Structures are given as C-alpha cells and as structure tokens.
C-alpha cells in the first residue's frame, strides 16, 4: 500500500507541474488564482499521502496548516480584487457590509 500512496503522490505532483504552466501563461488573474488553488489542494493531498505512506503524523499536521493557508489566500485575493474594481480601498470601519443595492 505504501508504493500505491507514493505513486499517487507522484501523479499529483505532475498535475502541479501542469498547473504551473497556467500560473505563467494564464490569460486572467482569476485563471492564475485557480492554478494557485490547485497547488494548495494538491499540495495538501500529496502531504497527506506521504504522511500515510511514511507513517509521519507531523506531515499530516503540516498538511492541515497548508489547507488553512489556501483558504486565506482566496479570501485575500477576493478582497484585493474587490478593492481594485472599486478603485478605492475599503474604509476600515465598514467591515465589508453592503446594503441591498450593493453600494456602501
């Protein structure tokens, strides 16, 4: 079973290489974000497979940290994109709450 886990981990690493092409040649910023998300989820999967194959609980903990960081990356991207499309920074006191018309 250990060889199966390592084989799947190698396959997932190959998909990350393909995703790297999208990061460099992605036409839009959103395409690049999807590729970075691929790195996050695939990286977590690879670490979990390695933790199972090598019986290393510390690697499993590192995978969970990467999963949380991947979510925070998406939140930061969405906030920066929203601020860029508005043409101004969000006021610090608004808390990101919008009224029904979508205006602050």
Short mmCIF file of N, CA and C in Angstrom, two decimals, residues 22-23 25-37 76-78 80-82 84-85:
data_model
loop_
_atom_site.label_atom_id
_atom_site.label_comp_id
_atom_site.label_asym_id
_atom_site.label_seq_id
_atom_site.Cartn_x
_atom_site.Cartn_y
_atom_site.Cartn_z
N UNK A 22 -0.21 27.17 -16.15
CA UNK A 22 -1.34 28.10 -16.09
C UNK A 22 -0.97 29.35 -15.28
N UNK A 23 -0.15 29.20 -14.27
CA UNK A 23 0.28 30.37 -13.49
C UNK A 23 1.07 31.31 -14.37
N UNK A 25 1.20 31.35 -17.83
CA UNK A 25 0.58 31.73 -19.09
C UNK A 25 -0.92 31.98 -18.99
N UNK A 26 -1.43 32.07 -17.78
CA UNK A 26 -2.87 32.29 -17.61
C UNK A 26 -3.28 33.63 -18.16
N UNK A 27 -4.36 33.67 -18.94
CA UNK A 27 -4.77 34.94 -19.54
C UNK A 27 -5.31 35.93 -18.52
N UNK A 28 -5.95 35.46 -17.47
CA UNK A 28 -6.54 36.36 -16.49
C UNK A 28 -6.00 36.08 -15.11
N UNK A 29 -6.24 37.03 -14.22
CA UNK A 29 -5.82 36.88 -12.85
C UNK A 29 -6.59 35.73 -12.18
N UNK A 30 -7.84 35.57 -12.57
CA UNK A 30 -8.65 34.50 -11.99
C UNK A 30 -8.13 33.12 -12.37
N UNK A 31 -7.63 32.99 -13.60
CA UNK A 31 -7.04 31.71 -14.01
C UNK A 31 -5.81 31.39 -13.18
N UNK A 32 -5.06 32.39 -12.89
CA UNK A 32 -3.87 32.18 -12.05
C UNK A 32 -4.27 31.78 -10.64
N UNK A 33 -5.35 32.39 -10.13
CA UNK A 33 -5.81 32.03 -8.79
C UNK A 33 -6.25 30.57 -8.74
N UNK A 34 -6.94 30.11 -9.77
CA UNK A 34 -7.38 28.71 -9.80
C UNK A 34 -6.16 27.78 -9.80
N UNK A 35 -5.12 28.16 -10.52
CA UNK A 35 -3.90 27.34 -10.53
C UNK A 35 -3.23 27.34 -9.16
N UNK A 36 -3.23 28.47 -8.50
CA UNK A 36 -2.64 28.52 -7.16
C UNK A 36 -3.48 27.68 -6.19
N UNK A 37 -4.80 27.70 -6.36
CA UNK A 37 -5.65 26.84 -5.54
C UNK A 37 -5.36 25.36 -5.82
N UNK A 76 -7.92 36.69 0.60
CA UNK A 76 -7.10 37.87 0.31
C UNK A 76 -7.22 38.27 -1.16
N UNK A 77 -7.27 37.31 -2.05
CA UNK A 77 -7.40 37.62 -3.48
C UNK A 77 -8.74 38.29 -3.76
N UNK A 78 -9.81 37.76 -3.20
CA UNK A 78 -11.13 38.34 -3.45
C UNK A 78 -11.21 39.75 -2.90
N UNK A 80 -8.70 41.88 -2.48
CA UNK A 80 -7.88 42.78 -3.29
C UNK A 80 -8.52 43.05 -4.65
N UNK A 81 -9.18 42.04 -5.21
CA UNK A 81 -9.87 42.23 -6.49
C UNK A 81 -11.06 43.17 -6.33
N UNK A 82 -11.78 43.01 -5.25
CA UNK A 82 -12.94 43.87 -5.00
C UNK A 82 -12.50 45.32 -4.82
N UNK A 84 -9.79 46.68 -6.04
CA UNK A 84 -9.26 47.18 -7.31
C UNK A 84 -10.39 47.55 -8.26
N UNK A 85 -11.48 46.79 -8.26
CA UNK A 85 -12.59 47.11 -9.15
C UNK A 85 -13.36 48.33 -8.68
#
